[in-house]
């Protein structure tokens, strides 16, 4: 009986260590822990690097969508990515009369499937180095992976680098990017 209890305890410790290791693999984003048990929106609101994105998602009435079951892959531009847009662009997009344009831009950052960086790399390799994918917003992104670096190129040729990959969410995955992807308008 004592041997069984020791084995049970050792097994519990091993499972606990594995669970802790799995949790530790999800990266911090914007100074906040990202929890694989929370939705994209529940995690994004805690990232100090994504306050502009969160404000845009709210203004575009996309909160409910990004809290749904998904799965989604979101290429999440940072505040700096939004700040690099021409002066006044973000303020203009956040106005109620520009909601349709804002929604189009935001949904061009979302794929209706869960694609981890390794999945993107495999798809790109299988397609000769670049994989084209349709977004929820109807845009086409070209995904590439080279030397462990993943990029997404929009329809205008703007290249966004994935700076933090594989941030697991309960309804998909976030890849933090350094540029706002834009649809052809």
PDB file of N, CA and C in Angstrom, residues 93-169:
ATOM      1  N   UNK A  93     -10.623  55.964 -38.137  1.00  0.00           N
ATOM      2  CA  UNK A  93     -11.237  54.631 -38.201  1.00  0.00           C
ATOM      3  C   UNK A  93     -12.150  54.345 -37.010  1.00  0.00           C
ATOM      4  N   UNK A  94     -11.859  54.928 -35.865  1.00  0.00           N
ATOM      5  CA  UNK A  94     -12.657  54.671 -34.664  1.00  0.00           C
ATOM      6  C   UNK A  94     -13.975  55.443 -34.642  1.00  0.00           C
ATOM      7  N   UNK A  95     -14.175  56.337 -35.589  1.00  0.00           N
ATOM      8  CA  UNK A  95     -15.434  57.083 -35.656  1.00  0.00           C
ATOM      9  C   UNK A  95     -16.557  56.161 -36.133  1.00  0.00           C
ATOM     10  N   UNK A  96     -17.753  56.315 -35.554  1.00  0.00           N
ATOM     11  CA  UNK A  96     -18.884  55.436 -35.911  1.00  0.00           C
ATOM     12  C   UNK A  96     -19.169  55.378 -37.414  1.00  0.00           C
ATOM     13  N   UNK A  97     -18.999  56.483 -38.117  1.00  0.00           N
ATOM     14  CA  UNK A  97     -19.303  56.483 -39.549  1.00  0.00           C
ATOM     15  C   UNK A  97     -18.296  55.674 -40.375  1.00  0.00           C
ATOM     16  N   UNK A  98     -17.183  55.261 -39.762  1.00  0.00           N
ATOM     17  CA  UNK A  98     -16.170  54.465 -40.464  1.00  0.00           C
ATOM     18  C   UNK A  98     -16.119  53.014 -39.986  1.00  0.00           C
ATOM     19  N   UNK A  99     -17.177  52.594 -39.297  1.00  0.00           N
ATOM     20  CA  UNK A  99     -17.208  51.256 -38.715  1.00  0.00           C
ATOM     21  C   UNK A  99     -17.008  50.160 -39.761  1.00  0.00           C
ATOM     22  N   UNK A 100     -17.639  50.268 -40.927  1.00  0.00           N
ATOM     23  CA  UNK A 100     -17.507  49.222 -41.949  1.00  0.00           C
ATOM     24  C   UNK A 100     -16.055  49.063 -42.399  1.00  0.00           C
ATOM     25  N   UNK A 101     -15.367  50.172 -42.595  1.00  0.00           N
ATOM     26  CA  UNK A 101     -13.961  50.131 -43.007  1.00  0.00           C
ATOM     27  C   UNK A 101     -13.102  49.536 -41.887  1.00  0.00           C
ATOM     28  N   UNK A 102     -13.379  49.929 -40.645  1.00  0.00           N
ATOM     29  CA  UNK A 102     -12.654  49.397 -39.493  1.00  0.00           C
ATOM     30  C   UNK A 102     -12.835  47.887 -39.395  1.00  0.00           C
ATOM     31  N   UNK A 103     -14.074  47.430 -39.518  1.00  0.00           N
ATOM     32  CA  UNK A 103     -14.360  45.988 -39.441  1.00  0.00           C
ATOM     33  C   UNK A 103     -13.616  45.248 -40.547  1.00  0.00           C
ATOM     34  N   UNK A 104     -13.608  45.798 -41.754  1.00  0.00           N
ATOM     35  CA  UNK A 104     -12.897  45.165 -42.872  1.00  0.00           C
ATOM     36  C   UNK A 104     -11.419  45.021 -42.537  1.00  0.00           C
ATOM     37  N   UNK A 105     -10.808  46.083 -42.028  1.00  0.00           N
ATOM     38  CA  UNK A 105      -9.381  46.029 -41.681  1.00  0.00           C
ATOM     39  C   UNK A 105      -9.132  45.004 -40.577  1.00  0.00           C
ATOM     40  N   UNK A 106      -9.935  45.042 -39.529  1.00  0.00           N
ATOM     41  CA  UNK A 106      -9.726  44.116 -38.405  1.00  0.00           C
ATOM     42  C   UNK A 106      -9.921  42.664 -38.819  1.00  0.00           C
ATOM     43  N   UNK A 107     -10.964  42.384 -39.596  1.00  0.00           N
ATOM     44  CA  UNK A 107     -11.227  40.985 -39.974  1.00  0.00           C
ATOM     45  C   UNK A 107     -10.232  40.473 -41.009  1.00  0.00           C
ATOM     46  N   UNK A 108      -9.440  41.371 -41.592  1.00  0.00           N
ATOM     47  CA  UNK A 108      -8.351  40.941 -42.473  1.00  0.00           C
ATOM     48  C   UNK A 108      -7.137  40.472 -41.673  1.00  0.00           C
ATOM     49  N   UNK A 109      -7.239  40.521 -40.356  1.00  0.00           N
ATOM     50  CA  UNK A 109      -6.206  40.004 -39.463  1.00  0.00           C
ATOM     51  C   UNK A 109      -6.612  38.662 -38.849  1.00  0.00           C
ATOM     52  N   UNK A 110      -7.762  38.132 -39.257  1.00  0.00           N
ATOM     53  CA  UNK A 110      -8.322  36.940 -38.613  1.00  0.00           C
ATOM     54  C   UNK A 110      -8.539  35.830 -39.642  1.00  0.00           C
ATOM     55  N   UNK A 111      -8.045  34.657 -39.313  1.00  0.00           N
ATOM     56  CA  UNK A 111      -8.263  33.453 -40.124  1.00  0.00           C
ATOM     57  C   UNK A 111      -9.198  32.548 -39.341  1.00  0.00           C
ATOM     58  N   UNK A 112     -10.144  31.946 -40.029  1.00  0.00           N
ATOM     59  CA  UNK A 112     -11.134  31.085 -39.381  1.00  0.00           C
ATOM     60  C   UNK A 112     -10.638  29.678 -39.135  1.00  0.00           C
ATOM     61  N   UNK A 113      -9.462  29.548 -38.556  1.00  0.00           N
ATOM     62  CA  UNK A 113      -8.866  28.255 -38.199  1.00  0.00           C
ATOM     63  C   UNK A 113      -7.732  28.543 -37.225  1.00  0.00           C
ATOM     64  N   UNK A 114      -7.296  27.517 -36.516  1.00  0.00           N
ATOM     65  CA  UNK A 114      -6.171  27.683 -35.601  1.00  0.00           C
ATOM     66  C   UNK A 114      -4.902  27.244 -36.326  1.00  0.00           C
ATOM     67  N   UNK A 115      -3.981  28.193 -36.541  1.00  0.00           N
ATOM     68  CA  UNK A 115      -2.719  27.892 -37.230  1.00  0.00           C
ATOM     69  C   UNK A 115      -1.547  28.330 -36.362  1.00  0.00           C
ATOM     70  N   UNK A 116      -0.903  27.373 -35.771  1.00  0.00           N
ATOM     71  CA  UNK A 116       0.302  27.648 -34.993  1.00  0.00           C
ATOM     72  C   UNK A 116       1.443  27.941 -35.966  1.00  0.00           C
ATOM     73  N   UNK A 117       2.545  28.504 -35.486  1.00  0.00           N
ATOM     74  CA  UNK A 117       3.674  28.853 -36.356  1.00  0.00           C
ATOM     75  C   UNK A 117       4.187  27.628 -37.110  1.00  0.00           C
ATOM     76  N   UNK A 118       4.228  26.475 -36.467  1.00  0.00           N
ATOM     77  CA  UNK A 118       4.684  25.250 -37.138  1.00  0.00           C
ATOM     78  C   UNK A 118       3.738  24.869 -38.272  1.00  0.00           C
ATOM     79  N   UNK A 119       2.426  25.106 -38.083  1.00  0.00           N
ATOM     80  CA  UNK A 119       1.453  24.841 -39.149  1.00  0.00           C
ATOM     81  C   UNK A 119       1.706  25.761 -40.336  1.00  0.00           C
ATOM     82  N   UNK A 120       1.954  27.038 -40.054  1.00  0.00           N
ATOM     83  CA  UNK A 120       2.228  28.013 -41.106  1.00  0.00           C
ATOM     84  C   UNK A 120       3.491  27.607 -41.861  1.00  0.00           C
ATOM     85  N   UNK A 121       4.527  27.226 -41.128  1.00  0.00           N
ATOM     86  CA  UNK A 121       5.784  26.809 -41.759  1.00  0.00           C
ATOM     87  C   UNK A 121       5.565  25.610 -42.677  1.00  0.00           C
ATOM     88  N   UNK A 122       4.786  24.638 -42.225  1.00  0.00           N
ATOM     89  CA  UNK A 122       4.523  23.450 -43.045  1.00  0.00           C
ATOM     90  C   UNK A 122       3.714  23.810 -44.287  1.00  0.00           C
ATOM     91  N   UNK A 123       2.674  24.639 -44.123  1.00  0.00           N
ATOM     92  CA  UNK A 123       1.865  25.041 -45.275  1.00  0.00           C
ATOM     93  C   UNK A 123       2.722  25.793 -46.291  1.00  0.00           C
ATOM     94  N   UNK A 124       3.570  26.691 -45.806  1.00  0.00           N
ATOM     95  CA  UNK A 124       4.434  27.461 -46.700  1.00  0.00           C
ATOM     96  C   UNK A 124       5.412  26.540 -47.420  1.00  0.00           C
ATOM     97  N   UNK A 125       6.012  25.618 -46.680  1.00  0.00           N
ATOM     98  CA  UNK A 125       6.951  24.682 -47.286  1.00  0.00           C
ATOM     99  C   UNK A 125       6.255  23.827 -48.338  1.00  0.00           C
ATOM    100  N   UNK A 126       5.065  23.323 -48.004  1.00  0.00           N
ATOM    101  CA  UNK A 126       4.311  22.483 -48.937  1.00  0.00           C
ATOM    102  C   UNK A 126       3.909  23.235 -50.202  1.00  0.00           C
ATOM    103  N   UNK A 127       3.790  24.566 -50.102  1.00  0.00           N
ATOM    104  CA  UNK A 127       3.381  25.397 -51.241  1.00  0.00           C
ATOM    105  C   UNK A 127       4.571  26.106 -51.899  1.00  0.00           C
ATOM    106  N   UNK A 128       5.768  25.622 -51.664  1.00  0.00           N
ATOM    107  CA  UNK A 128       6.932  26.200 -52.319  1.00  0.00           C
ATOM    108  C   UNK A 128       7.480  27.449 -51.656  1.00  0.00           C
ATOM    109  N   UNK A 129       7.155  27.689 -50.405  1.00  0.00           N
ATOM    110  CA  UNK A 129       7.725  28.803 -49.659  1.00  0.00           C
ATOM    111  C   UNK A 129       6.738  29.861 -49.212  1.00  0.00           C
ATOM    112  N   UNK A 130       5.544  29.877 -49.820  1.00  0.00           N
ATOM    113  CA  UNK A 130       4.537  30.877 -49.439  1.00  0.00           C
ATOM    114  C   UNK A 130       3.154  30.244 -49.542  1.00  0.00           C
ATOM    115  N   UNK A 131       2.326  30.488 -48.543  1.00  0.00           N
ATOM    116  CA  UNK A 131       0.972  29.927 -48.513  1.00  0.00           C
ATOM    117  C   UNK A 131      -0.041  31.061 -48.470  1.00  0.00           C
ATOM    118  N   UNK A 132      -0.949  31.076 -49.430  1.00  0.00           N
ATOM    119  CA  UNK A 132      -2.007  32.096 -49.467  1.00  0.00           C
ATOM    120  C   UNK A 132      -3.210  31.590 -48.689  1.00  0.00           C
ATOM    121  N   UNK A 133      -3.800  32.502 -47.910  1.00  0.00           N
ATOM    122  CA  UNK A 133      -4.946  32.143 -47.087  1.00  0.00           C
ATOM    123  C   UNK A 133      -5.962  33.279 -47.106  1.00  0.00           C
ATOM    124  N   UNK A 134      -7.238  32.912 -47.142  1.00  0.00           N
ATOM    125  CA  UNK A 134      -8.320  33.899 -47.065  1.00  0.00           C
ATOM    126  C   UNK A 134      -8.608  34.185 -45.602  1.00  0.00           C
ATOM    127  N   UNK A 135      -8.874  35.442 -45.314  1.00  0.00           N
ATOM    128  CA  UNK A 135      -9.212  35.842 -43.951  1.00  0.00           C
ATOM    129  C   UNK A 135     -10.726  35.903 -43.792  1.00  0.00           C
ATOM    130  N   UNK A 136     -11.160  36.066 -42.567  1.00  0.00           N
ATOM    131  CA  UNK A 136     -12.579  36.222 -42.260  1.00  0.00           C
ATOM    132  C   UNK A 136     -13.149  37.438 -42.996  1.00  0.00           C
ATOM    133  N   UNK A 137     -12.328  38.459 -43.201  1.00  0.00           N
ATOM    134  CA  UNK A 137     -12.754  39.675 -43.890  1.00  0.00           C
ATOM    135  C   UNK A 137     -12.697  39.578 -45.407  1.00  0.00           C
ATOM    136  N   UNK A 138     -12.322  38.406 -45.939  1.00  0.00           N
ATOM    137  CA  UNK A 138     -12.267  38.219 -47.382  1.00  0.00           C
ATOM    138  C   UNK A 138     -10.960  38.666 -48.019  1.00  0.00           C
ATOM    139  N   UNK A 139     -10.005  39.073 -47.233  1.00  0.00           N
ATOM    140  CA  UNK A 139      -8.699  39.471 -47.752  1.00  0.00           C
ATOM    141  C   UNK A 139      -7.852  38.222 -47.978  1.00  0.00           C
ATOM    142  N   UNK A 140      -6.784  38.389 -48.730  1.00  0.00           N
ATOM    143  CA  UNK A 140      -5.850  37.288 -48.926  1.00  0.00           C
ATOM    144  C   UNK A 140      -4.512  37.680 -48.327  1.00  0.00           C
ATOM    145  N   UNK A 141      -4.015  36.844 -47.436  1.00  0.00           N
ATOM    146  CA  UNK A 141      -2.697  37.038 -46.849  1.00  0.00           C
ATOM    147  C   UNK A 141      -1.761  35.981 -47.411  1.00  0.00           C
ATOM    148  N   UNK A 142      -0.505  36.355 -47.558  1.00  0.00           N
ATOM    149  CA  UNK A 142       0.524  35.399 -47.952  1.00  0.00           C
ATOM    150  C   UNK A 142       1.379  35.141 -46.721  1.00  0.00           C
ATOM    151  N   UNK A 143       1.375  33.912 -46.268  1.00  0.00           N
ATOM    152  CA  UNK A 143       2.127  33.525 -45.074  1.00  0.00           C
ATOM    153  C   UNK A 143       3.421  32.838 -45.495  1.00  0.00           C
ATOM    154  N   UNK A 144       4.508  33.229 -44.834  1.00  0.00           N
ATOM    155  CA  UNK A 144       5.810  32.636 -45.110  1.00  0.00           C
ATOM    156  C   UNK A 144       6.489  32.301 -43.797  1.00  0.00           C
ATOM    157  N   UNK A 145       7.365  31.323 -43.854  1.00  0.00           N
ATOM    158  CA  UNK A 145       8.184  30.975 -42.694  1.00  0.00           C
ATOM    159  C   UNK A 145       9.592  30.694 -43.190  1.00  0.00           C
ATOM    160  N   UNK A 146      10.555  31.408 -42.625  1.00  0.00           N
ATOM    161  CA  UNK A 146      11.935  31.254 -43.037  1.00  0.00           C
ATOM    162  C   UNK A 146      12.824  31.361 -41.807  1.00  0.00           C
ATOM    163  N   UNK A 147      13.623  30.348 -41.573  1.00  0.00           N
ATOM    164  CA  UNK A 147      14.519  30.315 -40.416  1.00  0.00           C
ATOM    165  C   UNK A 147      13.795  30.579 -39.105  1.00  0.00           C
ATOM    166  N   UNK A 148      12.605  30.013 -38.950  1.00  0.00           N
ATOM    167  CA  UNK A 148      11.833  30.160 -37.726  1.00  0.00           C
ATOM    168  C   UNK A 148      11.100  31.481 -37.614  1.00  0.00           C
ATOM    169  N   UNK A 149      11.196  32.335 -38.634  1.00  0.00           N
ATOM    170  CA  UNK A 149      10.535  33.640 -38.625  1.00  0.00           C
ATOM    171  C   UNK A 149       9.308  33.571 -39.522  1.00  0.00           C
ATOM    172  N   UNK A 150       8.143  33.932 -38.970  1.00  0.00           N
ATOM    173  CA  UNK A 150       6.895  33.899 -39.723  1.00  0.00           C
ATOM    174  C   UNK A 150       6.520  35.326 -40.110  1.00  0.00           C
ATOM    175  N   UNK A 151       6.074  35.491 -41.364  1.00  0.00           N
ATOM    176  CA  UNK A 151       5.592  36.782 -41.827  1.00  0.00           C
ATOM    177  C   UNK A 151       4.227  36.625 -42.477  1.00  0.00           C
ATOM    178  N   UNK A 152       3.480  37.714 -42.485  1.00  0.00           N
ATOM    179  CA  UNK A 152       2.192  37.782 -43.184  1.00  0.00           C
ATOM    180  C   UNK A 152       2.246  39.013 -44.074  1.00  0.00           C
ATOM    181  N   UNK A 153       1.948  38.811 -45.351  1.00  0.00           N
ATOM    182  CA  UNK A 153       1.963  39.913 -46.319  1.00  0.00           C
ATOM    183  C   UNK A 153       0.537  40.159 -46.777  1.00  0.00           C
ATOM    184  N   UNK A 154       0.120  41.438 -46.728  1.00  0.00           N
ATOM    185  CA  UNK A 154      -1.251  41.766 -47.137  1.00  0.00           C
ATOM    186  C   UNK A 154      -1.339  41.953 -48.653  1.00  0.00           C
ATOM    187  N   UNK A 155      -2.521  42.289 -49.136  1.00  0.00           N
ATOM    188  CA  UNK A 155      -2.771  42.434 -50.570  1.00  0.00           C
ATOM    189  C   UNK A 155      -2.049  43.626 -51.187  1.00  0.00           C
ATOM    190  N   UNK A 156      -1.526  44.511 -50.356  1.00  0.00           N
ATOM    191  CA  UNK A 156      -0.807  45.693 -50.825  1.00  0.00           C
ATOM    192  C   UNK A 156       0.703  45.513 -50.785  1.00  0.00           C
ATOM    193  N   UNK A 157       1.147  44.342 -50.326  1.00  0.00           N
ATOM    194  CA  UNK A 157       2.577  44.068 -50.242  1.00  0.00           C
ATOM    195  C   UNK A 157       3.217  44.451 -48.922  1.00  0.00           C
ATOM    196  N   UNK A 158       2.423  44.914 -47.947  1.00  0.00           N
ATOM    197  CA  UNK A 158       2.951  45.233 -46.613  1.00  0.00           C
ATOM    198  C   UNK A 158       3.268  43.944 -45.877  1.00  0.00           C
ATOM    199  N   UNK A 159       4.474  43.853 -45.339  1.00  0.00           N
ATOM    200  CA  UNK A 159       4.922  42.647 -44.646  1.00  0.00           C
ATOM    201  C   UNK A 159       4.932  42.892 -43.141  1.00  0.00           C
ATOM    202  N   UNK A 160       4.196  42.065 -42.419  1.00  0.00           N
ATOM    203  CA  UNK A 160       4.189  42.113 -40.956  1.00  0.00           C
ATOM    204  C   UNK A 160       4.985  40.928 -40.433  1.00  0.00           C
ATOM    205  N   UNK A 161       5.897  41.202 -39.521  1.00  0.00           N
ATOM    206  CA  UNK A 161       6.685  40.151 -38.878  1.00  0.00           C
ATOM    207  C   UNK A 161       5.974  39.689 -37.619  1.00  0.00           C
ATOM    208  N   UNK A 162       5.935  38.394 -37.418  1.00  0.00           N
ATOM    209  CA  UNK A 162       5.402  37.854 -36.168  1.00  0.00           C
ATOM    210  C   UNK A 162       6.494  38.015 -35.126  1.00  0.00           C
ATOM    211  N   UNK A 163       6.211  38.813 -34.106  1.00  0.00           N
ATOM    212  CA  UNK A 163       7.200  39.083 -33.058  1.00  0.00           C
ATOM    213  C   UNK A 163       7.020  38.178 -31.843  1.00  0.00           C
ATOM    214  N   UNK A 164       5.785  37.722 -31.623  1.00  0.00           N
ATOM    215  CA  UNK A 164       5.489  36.737 -30.575  1.00  0.00           C
ATOM    216  C   UNK A 164       4.523  35.746 -31.207  1.00  0.00           C
ATOM    217  N   UNK A 165       4.960  34.509 -31.332  1.00  0.00           N
ATOM    218  CA  UNK A 165       4.143  33.485 -31.989  1.00  0.00           C
ATOM    219  C   UNK A 165       3.492  32.560 -30.962  1.00  0.00           C
ATOM    220  N   UNK A 166       2.429  31.908 -31.428  1.00  0.00           N
ATOM    221  CA  UNK A 166       1.823  30.789 -30.691  1.00  0.00           C
ATOM    222  C   UNK A 166       1.327  31.143 -29.295  1.00  0.00           C
ATOM    223  N   UNK A 167       0.575  32.219 -29.184  1.00  0.00           N
ATOM    224  CA  UNK A 167      -0.044  32.582 -27.909  1.00  0.00           C
ATOM    225  C   UNK A 167      -1.408  31.901 -27.901  1.00  0.00           C
ATOM    226  N   UNK A 168      -1.463  30.738 -27.268  1.00  0.00           N
ATOM    227  CA  UNK A 168      -2.679  29.923 -27.304  1.00  0.00           C
ATOM    228  C   UNK A 168      -3.812  30.556 -26.510  1.00  0.00           C
ATOM    229  N   UNK A 169      -5.016  30.420 -27.054  1.00  0.00           N
ATOM    230  CA  UNK A 169      -6.241  30.928 -26.459  1.00  0.00           C
ATOM    231  C   UNK A 169      -7.244  29.775 -26.421  1.00  0.00           C
TER     232      UNK A 169
END
